[in-house]
Coordinates of C-alpha atoms and ligand atoms in Angstrom, one line a residue:
V63 CA 0.0 0.0 0.0
P64 CA 1.6 3.2 -1.1
P65 CA 1.1 6.4 1.1
G66 CA -1.0 8.9 -0.6
I67 CA -4.3 10.3 -0.7
W68 CA -7.6 8.2 -0.6
R69 CA -10.9 9.7 -1.2
G70 CA -13.3 8.4 1.3
R71 CA -15.6 9.1 4.3
W72 CA -13.7 10.3 7.1
V73 CA -14.7 10.1 10.7
R74 CA -12.9 11.6 13.6
G75 CA -14.3 12.4 17.0
G76 CA -17.7 11.4 16.0
R77 CA -18.1 13.7 13.2
E78 CA -18.0 12.4 9.7
D79 CA -17.1 13.7 6.6
W80 CA -16.1 13.1 2.8
G81 CA -12.5 13.9 1.5
W82 CA -9.1 12.7 0.1
L83 CA -7.1 11.3 2.8
H84 CA -3.4 11.0 3.0
L85 CA -1.5 7.9 4.5
L86 CA 1.3 9.0 6.5
C87 CA 4.6 9.1 5.1
H88 CA 7.5 8.4 7.5
V89 CA 10.2 10.7 6.1
C90 CA 8.5 13.4 4.2
V91 CA 10.5 13.7 1.1
A92 CA 9.6 13.0 -2.4
G93 CA 9.9 9.5 -3.1
K94 CA 10.5 8.0 0.4
F95 CA 7.5 6.4 2.3
L96 CA 6.6 3.5 4.3
S97 CA 5.3 0.1 3.4
L98 CA 2.0 -1.1 4.8
E99 CA 3.9 -3.4 7.3
E100 CA 6.1 -0.5 8.4
L101 CA 2.9 1.6 8.6
R102 CA 1.0 -1.2 10.8
A103 CA 4.1 -1.5 13.2
L104 CA 3.6 2.2 14.0
V105 CA -0.1 2.3 14.1
Q106 CA -1.7 -0.8 15.4
P107 CA -3.6 -0.9 18.7
S108 CA -2.0 -2.7 21.7
P109 CA -2.9 -6.4 22.4
V110 CA -5.0 -5.1 25.4
T111 CA -7.0 -2.7 23.3
Q112 CA -7.7 -5.5 20.8
A113 CA -8.6 -8.0 23.4
T114 CA -10.8 -5.4 25.4
V115 CA -12.6 -4.5 22.2
G116 CA -13.2 -8.0 20.9
K117 CA -14.5 -9.2 24.2
W118 CA -16.8 -6.2 24.3
L119 CA -18.3 -6.8 21.0
S120 CA -18.7 -10.8 21.4
A121 CA -20.6 -10.0 24.6
Y122 CA -23.2 -8.4 22.4
G123 CA -23.0 -11.4 19.9
I124 CA -21.0 -9.3 17.0
E125 CA -18.6 -11.4 15.5
G126 CA -16.8 -11.3 12.1
C127 CA -15.9 -7.5 12.2
R128 CA -13.8 -6.7 9.0
G129 CA -10.4 -5.2 10.0
V130 CA -8.0 -3.2 8.0
G131 CA -4.2 -3.9 7.2
T132 CA -3.0 -1.7 9.9
L133 CA -5.6 -3.0 12.6
D134 CA -6.7 0.1 13.8
F135 CA -10.3 0.4 12.4
L136 CA -13.1 -2.4 12.5
E137 CA -16.1 -2.4 10.4
C138 CA -18.8 -4.6 12.0
T139 CA -22.4 -5.5 11.0
V140 CA -24.5 -5.2 14.0
A141 CA -27.9 -7.2 14.4
R142 CA -31.1 -5.1 15.9
A143 CA -30.3 -6.7 19.2
G144 CA -26.6 -5.6 19.3
L145 CA -27.5 -1.9 18.9
R146 CA -27.6 -1.9 22.7
L147 CA -23.9 -1.8 22.8
L148 CA -24.0 1.9 22.4
P149 CA -26.3 3.7 25.1
G150 CA -28.2 6.5 24.0
A151 CA -28.1 6.1 20.4
E152 CA -31.6 5.9 18.9
F153 CA -31.5 4.3 15.5
H154 CA -33.8 5.5 12.8
R155 CA -33.9 5.2 9.2
Y156 CA -34.1 8.2 7.1
V157 CA -35.1 8.3 3.4
S158 CA -34.5 10.9 0.8
G159 CA -35.9 9.9 -2.8
E160 CA -34.2 6.2 -3.4
R161 CA -31.5 6.7 -0.6
S162 CA -32.0 5.7 2.8
V163 CA -29.5 5.8 6.0
V164 CA -29.7 4.8 9.2
R165 CA -28.6 7.4 11.8
S166 CA -29.0 8.3 15.4
P167 CA -30.6 11.7 16.3
A168 CA -29.0 11.3 20.0
P169 CA -25.8 11.1 21.0
Y170 CA -24.1 7.7 22.1
S171 CA -21.9 6.8 25.0
L172 CA -19.7 4.0 25.8
R173 CA -19.1 2.0 29.0
G174 CA -16.1 4.0 30.9
E175 CA -13.5 1.0 30.6
L176 CA -13.8 1.3 26.8
A177 CA -13.1 5.0 26.5
E178 CA -9.3 4.6 26.5
H179 CA -9.6 1.9 23.8
I180 CA -11.7 3.4 21.3
D181 CA -11.5 6.6 19.7
F182 CA -15.0 7.1 18.1
V183 CA -17.9 5.1 16.6
G184 CA -18.5 6.5 12.9
G185 CA -21.7 6.3 10.9
L186 CA -24.2 7.5 13.6
H187 CA -24.3 11.1 13.1
R188 CA -23.7 12.9 10.1
F189 CA -25.9 12.6 6.8
P190 CA -23.9 11.7 3.4
A191 CA -22.6 15.0 1.9
E192 CA -24.7 16.8 -0.7
R193 CA -23.6 16.2 -4.3
K194 CA -21.0 18.9 -4.9
V195 CA -20.9 18.8 -8.9
L196 CA -23.7 20.3 -10.4
S197 CA -24.7 20.8 -14.0
Q198 CA -27.5 22.6 -15.1
A199 CA -28.2 21.2 -18.9
W200 CA -27.2 18.5 -21.1
A201 CA -26.1 19.0 -24.9
T202 CA -27.5 18.1 -28.0
E203 CA -25.6 16.7 -31.1
E204 CA -25.2 20.1 -32.6
E205 CA -23.9 21.7 -29.4
V206 CA -21.1 18.7 -29.3
A207 CA -20.2 19.2 -32.8
A208 CA -19.9 23.0 -32.2
L209 CA -17.8 22.3 -29.5
H210 CA -15.1 20.8 -31.8
R211 CA -15.4 23.2 -34.3
A212 CA -14.5 25.6 -31.3
G213 CA -11.6 23.8 -30.4
Q214 CA -10.2 24.0 -33.9
A215 CA -10.6 27.9 -33.7
N216 CA -8.9 29.2 -30.7
F217 CA -12.0 29.5 -28.4
H218 CA -13.8 26.7 -26.3
L219 CA -17.4 26.3 -25.1
G220 CA -16.6 24.5 -21.9
V221 CA -13.5 22.7 -20.5
T222 CA -12.7 19.5 -22.2
P223 CA -9.7 17.2 -22.1
A224 CA -8.4 19.2 -25.0
V225 CA -8.6 22.6 -23.2
I226 CA -7.1 21.3 -20.0
R227 CA -4.2 19.6 -21.8
K228 CA -3.7 22.8 -23.9
R229 CA -3.9 25.3 -20.8
Y230 CA -1.6 23.1 -18.7
N231 CA 1.0 22.8 -21.6
L232 CA 0.9 18.8 -22.0
T233 CA 1.5 18.0 -25.5
D234 CA -0.3 15.0 -27.5
G235 CA 3.1 13.0 -26.6
D236 CA 2.8 13.8 -22.9
V237 CA 1.0 10.6 -22.0
G238 CA 1.9 7.6 -19.9
A239 CA 4.9 5.5 -21.6
V240 CA 5.8 2.7 -18.6
S241 CA 3.5 -0.1 -17.9
N242 CA 4.5 -0.4 -14.1
N243 CA 2.5 2.9 -12.9
S244 CA -0.9 3.3 -12.2
Q245 CA -3.5 5.7 -10.6
A246 CA -6.5 5.3 -8.7
C247 CA -9.8 7.2 -7.6
A248 CA -12.6 6.0 -5.6
Q249 CA -16.3 5.9 -5.5
F250 CA -18.6 6.1 -2.5
L251 CA -22.4 6.2 -1.4
E252 CA -23.8 4.6 -4.5
Q253 CA -21.7 7.1 -6.8
Y254 CA -20.5 4.9 -9.6
F255 CA -19.0 5.5 -12.9
H256 CA -19.9 3.4 -15.9
Q257 CA -17.3 2.0 -18.4
A258 CA -19.7 2.8 -21.2
D259 CA -19.6 6.8 -20.2
L260 CA -15.9 6.5 -20.2
A261 CA -16.0 4.9 -23.4
E262 CA -18.2 7.6 -24.9
F263 CA -16.5 10.5 -23.4
M264 CA -13.2 9.5 -24.8
Q265 CA -14.7 9.0 -28.0
L266 CA -16.1 12.5 -27.9
F267 CA -13.4 14.2 -26.4
G268 CA -10.1 12.0 -26.5
S269 CA -8.9 12.7 -29.9
G270 CA -5.2 13.5 -30.4
F271 CA -3.6 12.0 -27.3
K272 CA -3.2 8.5 -26.7
H273 CA -5.4 7.2 -23.6
H274 CA -7.2 4.2 -22.1
S275 CA -10.9 4.0 -22.5
R276 CA -11.5 1.6 -19.6
V277 CA -10.7 1.6 -16.1
D278 CA -8.8 -1.6 -15.6
Q279 CA -9.8 -2.8 -12.2
V280 CA -12.6 -2.1 -9.9
V281 CA -12.1 -2.9 -6.4
G282 CA -14.9 -3.4 -4.6
Q283 CA -18.7 -3.7 -5.5
Q284 CA -19.5 -1.8 -9.0
G285 CA -23.3 -1.2 -8.7
R286 CA -25.8 -1.4 -11.5
G287 CA -27.7 2.0 -10.7
M288 CA -27.3 5.1 -12.2
A289 CA -24.0 6.7 -12.9
G290 CA -23.0 9.7 -10.4
M291 CA -21.8 12.7 -11.8
E292 CA -18.9 13.1 -9.2
A293 CA -17.4 9.4 -10.3
S294 CA -17.9 10.0 -13.8
L295 CA -16.1 13.2 -13.5
D296 CA -13.3 11.6 -11.5
V297 CA -12.3 8.9 -13.9
E298 CA -12.8 10.8 -17.1
Y299 CA -10.5 13.9 -16.2
I300 CA -7.9 11.6 -14.2
M301 CA -7.3 9.5 -17.4
S302 CA -7.2 12.7 -19.7
T303 CA -4.4 14.2 -17.9
G304 CA -3.0 10.9 -16.6
A305 CA -3.6 9.6 -20.0
N306 CA -2.4 6.1 -21.2
I307 CA -1.8 5.2 -17.7
S308 CA -3.6 2.1 -16.0
T309 CA -6.5 3.3 -13.9
W310 CA -8.2 1.7 -10.9
V311 CA -11.4 2.6 -9.1
F312 CA -11.8 1.8 -5.5
S313 CA -15.8 1.5 -4.7
N314 CA -18.0 1.0 -1.8
P315 CA -21.4 1.5 -2.1
G316 CA -22.6 0.6 1.3
W317 CA -20.4 2.1 3.9
Q318 CA -22.8 4.9 4.8
G319 CA -25.0 2.7 6.9
T320 CA -22.3 0.8 8.8
P321 CA -20.9 2.2 12.0
C322 CA -17.2 1.7 12.2
L323 CA -14.8 1.7 15.4
V324 CA -11.4 3.1 15.3
L325 CA -8.7 2.3 17.9
P326 CA -6.5 4.6 19.3
S327 CA -3.0 4.4 17.7
L328 CA 0.4 5.6 18.2
F329 CA -0.1 8.5 15.5
A330 CA -3.5 10.0 15.3
V331 CA -2.7 11.5 12.0
S332 CA -2.1 8.0 10.4
C333 CA -5.4 7.2 11.7
E334 CA -7.2 9.4 9.4
G335 CA -5.7 8.2 6.3
V336 CA -6.1 4.7 7.4
A337 CA -9.7 5.4 8.3
A338 CA -10.3 5.7 4.7
M339 CA -9.3 1.9 4.1
P340 CA -12.2 0.1 5.7
C341 CA -14.5 2.4 3.6
L342 CA -13.1 0.5 0.7
R343 CA -14.5 -2.7 2.2
P344 CA -11.3 -4.9 2.0
T345 CA -12.8 -7.6 -0.1
E346 CA -10.5 -10.6 -1.1
T347 CA -9.8 -8.8 -4.3
H348 CA -8.4 -5.9 -2.4
R349 CA -6.1 -7.8 -0.2
T350 CA -4.5 -10.1 -2.7
D351 CA -4.7 -7.9 -5.9
L352 CA -3.6 -4.5 -5.1
P353 CA -1.4 -3.4 -7.6
R354 CA 2.5 -4.3 -7.5
H355 CA 3.4 -0.7 -8.8
P356 CA 3.1 2.5 -7.1
L357 CA -0.3 4.1 -7.1
T358 CA -0.9 7.7 -7.6
Q359 CA -4.2 9.2 -6.1
P360 CA -5.5 12.6 -7.1
P361 CA -5.3 15.1 -4.2
S362 CA -8.0 16.7 -2.2
C363 CA -10.5 19.4 -3.1
T364 CA -10.9 22.5 -1.3
G365 CA -14.8 22.1 -0.8
D366 CA -16.7 24.6 -2.6
S367 CA -17.7 27.5 -0.2
G368 CA -14.5 29.7 -0.2
A369 CA -13.5 30.8 3.6
G370 CA -16.3 29.2 5.0
C371 CA -18.4 30.8 7.8
R372 CA -19.5 29.9 11.3
R373 CA -21.3 32.0 13.7
L374 CA -19.8 32.1 17.2
A375 CA -21.8 31.8 20.6
E376 CA -21.5 35.4 21.2
G377 CA -23.0 36.3 17.7
N378 CA -19.7 37.2 15.7
H379 CA -18.5 35.3 12.6
T380 CA -15.5 33.3 11.9
F381 CA -14.2 31.4 8.8
R382 CA -14.7 27.7 8.8
P383 CA -11.8 25.6 7.5
S384 CA -12.8 22.3 5.9
F385 CA -11.2 18.7 6.7
P386 CA -9.3 17.1 5.3
A387 CA -8.5 20.0 3.0
S388 CA -6.8 21.6 6.2
S389 CA -4.8 18.8 7.0
P390 CA -0.9 19.2 6.5
Y391 CA -0.8 15.6 5.1
V392 CA -3.0 16.4 2.0
T393 CA -2.1 18.0 -1.2
V394 CA -5.1 20.3 -1.7
V395 CA -6.3 21.7 -4.9
G396 CA -8.3 24.9 -5.2
G397 CA -10.5 26.2 -8.1
T398 CA -9.8 28.7 -10.9
T399 CA -11.9 29.8 -14.0
F400 CA -10.8 31.5 -17.2
H401 CA -10.4 35.1 -17.3
N402 CA -12.0 35.1 -20.5
P403 CA -14.8 32.3 -20.4
F404 CA -14.4 31.4 -23.9
Q405 CA -10.6 31.6 -24.3
V406 CA -7.8 29.0 -22.9
G407 CA -5.9 31.7 -21.3
D408 CA -5.0 33.2 -17.8
E409 CA -7.0 31.7 -15.0
V410 CA -8.7 33.7 -12.2
T411 CA -9.9 32.6 -8.8
D412 CA -13.2 30.8 -8.6
Y413 CA -15.2 32.4 -5.9
I414 CA -16.3 29.1 -4.5
S415 CA -12.5 27.8 -4.2
G416 CA -12.0 26.7 -0.6
G417 CA -9.1 28.1 1.5
G418 CA -8.0 29.3 4.7
F419 CA -6.2 28.3 7.9
S420 CA -6.8 25.3 10.0
N421 CA -7.8 25.7 14.1
I422 CA -6.4 22.2 14.5
F423 CA -3.2 21.7 13.0
P424 CA -0.1 23.9 13.2
L425 CA 1.4 25.4 10.4
P426 CA 3.6 22.7 9.1
D427 CA 7.4 23.7 8.5
Y428 CA 7.3 23.2 4.8
Q429 CA 5.0 26.2 4.2
V430 CA 6.4 28.6 7.1
A431 CA 8.0 30.7 4.5
A432 CA 5.2 30.8 1.9
V433 CA 2.6 31.8 4.2
R434 CA 4.7 34.3 6.0
R435 CA 5.2 36.3 2.9
F436 CA 1.5 36.0 2.0
L437 CA 0.5 37.5 5.4
S438 CA 3.2 40.2 5.4
T439 CA 2.5 41.3 1.8
A440 CA -1.2 41.2 1.1
P441 CA -2.6 44.5 0.8
K442 CA -5.8 43.5 2.5
L443 CA -6.5 40.8 5.1
P444 CA -9.9 39.9 6.6
P445 CA -9.6 40.8 10.4
A446 CA -7.5 38.7 12.4
S447 CA -10.7 37.4 14.3
Y448 CA -11.8 35.6 11.3
Y449 CA -9.0 32.9 11.0
N450 CA -6.0 31.6 12.7
S451 CA -2.8 32.5 11.0
S452 CA -0.9 29.8 13.1
G453 CA -2.6 27.0 11.5
R454 CA -2.1 24.8 8.3
A455 CA -2.7 27.1 5.4
Y456 CA -4.4 25.8 2.2
P457 CA -4.8 24.9 -0.9
D458 CA -1.4 23.9 -2.5
L459 CA -2.4 24.2 -6.0
A460 CA -5.3 25.2 -8.2
A461 CA -6.7 24.1 -11.4
L462 CA -9.8 24.9 -13.4
S463 CA -13.1 24.1 -11.4
D464 CA -15.7 25.5 -13.8
N465 CA -17.7 24.8 -16.9
Y466 CA -16.7 21.1 -17.5
W467 CA -18.0 18.8 -20.1
V468 CA -18.8 15.3 -18.5
V469 CA -20.5 12.1 -20.0
T470 CA -22.7 10.6 -17.3
N471 CA -25.4 7.8 -18.1
R472 CA -24.6 8.3 -21.7
I473 CA -25.4 11.9 -22.0
P474 CA -22.8 14.7 -22.3
M475 CA -23.4 17.4 -20.0
P476 CA -21.8 21.0 -19.8
W477 CA -21.5 23.3 -17.0
V478 CA -20.4 21.0 -14.5
S479 CA -18.4 22.9 -11.9
G480 CA -16.8 22.3 -8.4
T481 CA -13.3 21.9 -7.1
S482 CA -14.0 18.2 -7.2
A483 CA -13.2 18.8 -11.1
S484 CA -9.8 20.4 -10.2
T485 CA -8.6 17.2 -8.3
P486 CA -8.4 14.5 -10.8
V487 CA -6.8 16.8 -13.2
V488 CA -3.8 17.6 -10.8
G489 CA -3.9 13.9 -9.6
G490 CA -3.5 12.7 -13.5
I491 CA -0.6 15.4 -14.0
M492 CA 1.4 13.8 -11.0
A493 CA 0.8 10.3 -12.3
L494 CA 2.4 11.3 -15.3
I495 CA 5.4 12.8 -13.4
N496 CA 5.6 9.5 -11.6
D497 CA 5.9 7.7 -15.0
R498 CA 8.7 10.1 -16.1
R499 CA 10.3 9.3 -12.7
L500 CA 10.0 5.6 -12.9
Q501 CA 11.4 5.8 -16.7
Q502 CA 14.4 7.1 -15.0
G503 CA 14.7 4.4 -12.2
L504 CA 13.5 7.0 -9.5
P505 CA 10.7 6.1 -7.0
P506 CA 7.3 7.8 -7.5
L507 CA 6.9 11.0 -5.5
G508 CA 4.8 10.0 -2.6
F509 CA 3.9 13.0 -0.4
L510 CA 4.2 15.7 -2.4
N511 CA 3.9 18.9 -0.1
P512 CA 7.3 19.3 1.4
A513 CA 8.8 19.2 -2.4
L514 CA 6.1 21.5 -3.8
Y515 CA 6.9 24.1 -1.4
Q516 CA 10.6 23.9 -2.1
L517 CA 10.9 23.9 -5.9
K518 CA 13.4 26.4 -7.1
E519 CA 12.0 26.5 -10.7
K520 CA 8.3 27.4 -10.5
G521 CA 6.0 24.6 -11.5
A522 CA 2.9 26.6 -11.5
S523 CA 1.3 29.8 -13.1
T524 CA 0.3 31.9 -10.3
V525 CA -3.2 33.1 -10.3
T526 CA -3.1 36.8 -8.8
Q527 CA -6.6 38.0 -9.3
G528 CA -9.9 37.4 -7.6
C529 CA -11.1 36.5 -4.1
H530 CA -13.2 33.7 -2.6
L531 CA -16.5 33.9 -0.7
S532 CA -16.9 34.1 2.9
C533 CA -19.6 35.2 5.6
L534 CA -22.1 37.4 4.4
D535 CA -21.9 40.0 7.3
A536 CA -21.3 44.0 7.7
T537 CA -17.5 43.1 8.5
V538 CA -16.3 41.3 5.5
Q539 CA -19.3 41.6 3.2
G540 CA -19.0 37.9 1.7
Q541 CA -15.2 38.3 0.9
G542 CA -12.4 36.0 2.3
F543 CA -8.9 35.9 1.1
C544 CA -7.6 37.3 -2.4
A545 CA -5.2 35.8 -4.7
A546 CA -1.8 37.3 -4.7
P547 CA 1.4 37.1 -6.8
S548 CA 3.0 34.2 -5.1
W549 CA 1.5 31.7 -2.7
D550 CA -2.2 32.5 -1.4
P551 CA -4.7 30.7 0.6
V552 CA -7.3 30.9 -2.3
T553 CA -5.2 29.1 -5.1
G554 CA -1.9 28.0 -3.7
W555 CA 0.9 28.1 -5.8
G556 CA -1.5 28.6 -9.0
T557 CA -2.1 26.0 -11.6
P558 CA 0.0 23.2 -13.0
N559 CA 2.5 24.1 -15.9
F560 CA 3.4 20.6 -16.7
P561 CA 6.9 20.9 -18.4
Q562 CA 8.2 23.0 -15.8
L563 CA 6.4 21.1 -13.0
L564 CA 8.0 18.0 -14.4
R565 CA 11.4 19.4 -14.8
A566 CA 11.3 20.6 -11.0
L567 CA 9.9 17.3 -9.7
L568 CA 12.3 14.9 -11.8
S569 CA 15.1 16.5 -9.7
Q570 CA 13.7 15.8 -6.3
Ligands
NAG982 C1 1.3 3.6 -23.6 O1 1.5 2.9 -22.7 C2 2.3 1.7 -22.9 C3 2.7 1.0 -21.7 O2 1.7 0.7 -20.9 C4 3.5 1.8 -23.6 O3 3.9 0.5 -24.4 C5 3.0 2.8 -25.0 O4 4.1 3.0 -25.7 C6 2.3 4.1 -24.6 N1 2.0 4.8 -25.8 C7 2.5 5.8 -26.0 C8 1.8 6.7 -27.0 O5 3.2 6.5 -25.4
NAG983 C1 -17.8 41.1 17.9 O1 -17.5 41.9 16.9 C2 -17.5 43.3 17.3 C3 -17.4 44.0 16.0 O2 -16.2 43.8 15.2 C4 -16.3 43.7 18.3 O3 -16.4 44.9 18.7 C5 -16.6 42.7 19.2 O4 -15.5 42.9 20.2 C6 -16.7 41.3 18.9 N1 -16.8 40.4 20.2 C7 -15.9 39.4 20.5 C8 -16.5 38.9 21.7 O5 -14.8 39.2 20.0
NAG984 C1 -5.1 28.3 16.4 O1 -4.3 27.0 15.8 C2 -3.6 26.4 16.7 C3 -2.9 25.5 15.9 O2 -2.1 25.8 14.9 C4 -4.4 25.9 17.7 O3 -3.5 25.3 18.7 C5 -5.4 26.9 18.5 O4 -6.2 26.4 19.3 C6 -6.1 27.8 17.5 N1 -6.8 29.0 18.0 C7 -8.0 28.9 18.0 C8 -8.7 30.2 18.5 O5 -8.9 28.1 17.3
NAG985 C1 9.4 0.6 -14.2 O1 9.5 0.6 -15.7 C2 10.9 1.4 -16.1 C3 10.8 1.2 -17.5 O2 10.0 0.3 -18.2 C4 12.0 0.8 -15.5 O3 13.2 1.4 -15.8 C5 12.0 1.0 -13.8 O4 13.2 0.3 -13.3 C6 10.8 0.1 -13.4 N1 10.5 0.5 -12.1 C7 10.1 -0.3 -11.1 C8 9.8 0.2 -9.8 O5 9.7 -1.6 -11.5
NAG986 C1 1.9 27.3 -20.8 O1 2.8 27.7 -21.4 C2 2.5 29.2 -22.1 C3 3.6 29.6 -22.9 O2 4.9 29.2 -22.4 C4 2.5 30.0 -20.7 O3 2.5 31.3 -21.3 C5 1.3 29.6 -20.0 O4 1.4 30.3 -18.6 C6 1.4 28.2 -19.5 N1 0.3 27.7 -18.6 C7 0.4 27.5 -17.5 C8 -0.7 27.1 -16.7 O5 1.4 27.8 -16.8

């Protein structure tokens, strides 16, 4: 199992969220990371914890819980009678359209002697996230034909692989060339991609560069339901920048209903990453068929509500950082839009692009200089009471997040937007950089951030214009942070310039 970023449902302190999760790397240097066995040696719960929790579960007749390689997470199927093991919780089935989830509106408790052995029980309180990616219409064949004509002229009618590749300076020959590389994304909560959509997408938009039109391996269950917009978007765009690279999808439709347990471990941080693993519902396939090659997973999106907003008890507001975007172990991608909406040219901030400062994770060493420079040179900052300038600042990079074309359920859909679109684009570019590293006998990048902040040659085009949204109040009037000439907490270092980024990361 490579360290890296896994898309998943994340649980901590009884709260759940969606996001990309990063597996711990021991030495945070590009190309150096732990094996699963080494990771397990660091994080596995003590024998006392394992025995105590096992005894507690079996007292309620709960057997056969699924574990993960690192042993710090259990997924258990609990019959109705076993629900008494969480005093206080009341289980109800909530139905919305065709989806239903079991949740408890009331808090749960655990017997005192268990407290030191269990960090939290997931799957009880929060509801599945709303779909972040939106589209307002679908296209006719005439519109698709017009799109191609536009591509030949120098304007465009929405973001396609050709537009992305042109903007980020990928030539037609910039595709994967080695067979021992791969990339992956994951789908959850009954969000499926369809191979047929991907094939149609590549037929419509994949001309000019060598690419795959099939996902090579789906780990876990691939349902037969409608395709999800987000799942379609992820595979279609990671395979357009990370073109001609073997692509895997990790799929877990049902995790939403199942409470999970996390056992305390030596390093809380690794837990967050590992917490994603049971969400992949480790099946036989997962355990035995993990690729022997290094995987590259796409980074995290920032969320789509700018700096966010939270009302404090005394009535004042403060920004609301999102997780796991605010984790120092995640490479986070913000959103941009074209300055001239019909031309492949300069990008400006997409006002939805998430960004800001963590209230939990301190500023990691790798970004101290960049963040200090931003704070000391920004012409106008929000009032200090709105954010915590000593926290991990995000995002790290950015990419287009507006006006994408996606094929879903065999229909080409225009105007798909959200920072969820930016992440597979950057993920595929990183997989391509791994391909070139492998060609030269170098290890894949592993944890990217320290390297990203140390690049001597700039690998990205700085986004300098635009601000993102925040609290709608008299003090900040809906405005969060603004883009700046170097790193900024709206678009990070800016958007990738492939040839330069490749050169810089090949020398790491
Ligand atoms: C595509 O990748 C394969 C290895 O997986 C390689 O043999 C082939 O040359 C690549 N195609 C191009 C056009 O680079
Ligand atoms: C709330 O905001 C007002 C106006 O900005 C400020 O004067 C006041 O001190 C704030 N209250 C607290 C508790 O921070
Ligand atoms: C600010 O962030 C630091 C971590 O960097 C944290 O320890 C501190 O509690 C935060 N302050 C507030 C007011 O949230
Ligand atoms: C991957 O393949 C390339 C070229 O085919 C080779 O040079 C490299 O050593 C391989 N790397 C690993 C880790 O197998
Ligand atoms: C791509 O290259 C052109 C020409 O060198 C440059 O102007 C542009 O900024 C590059 N794109 C990005 C995203 O850096």
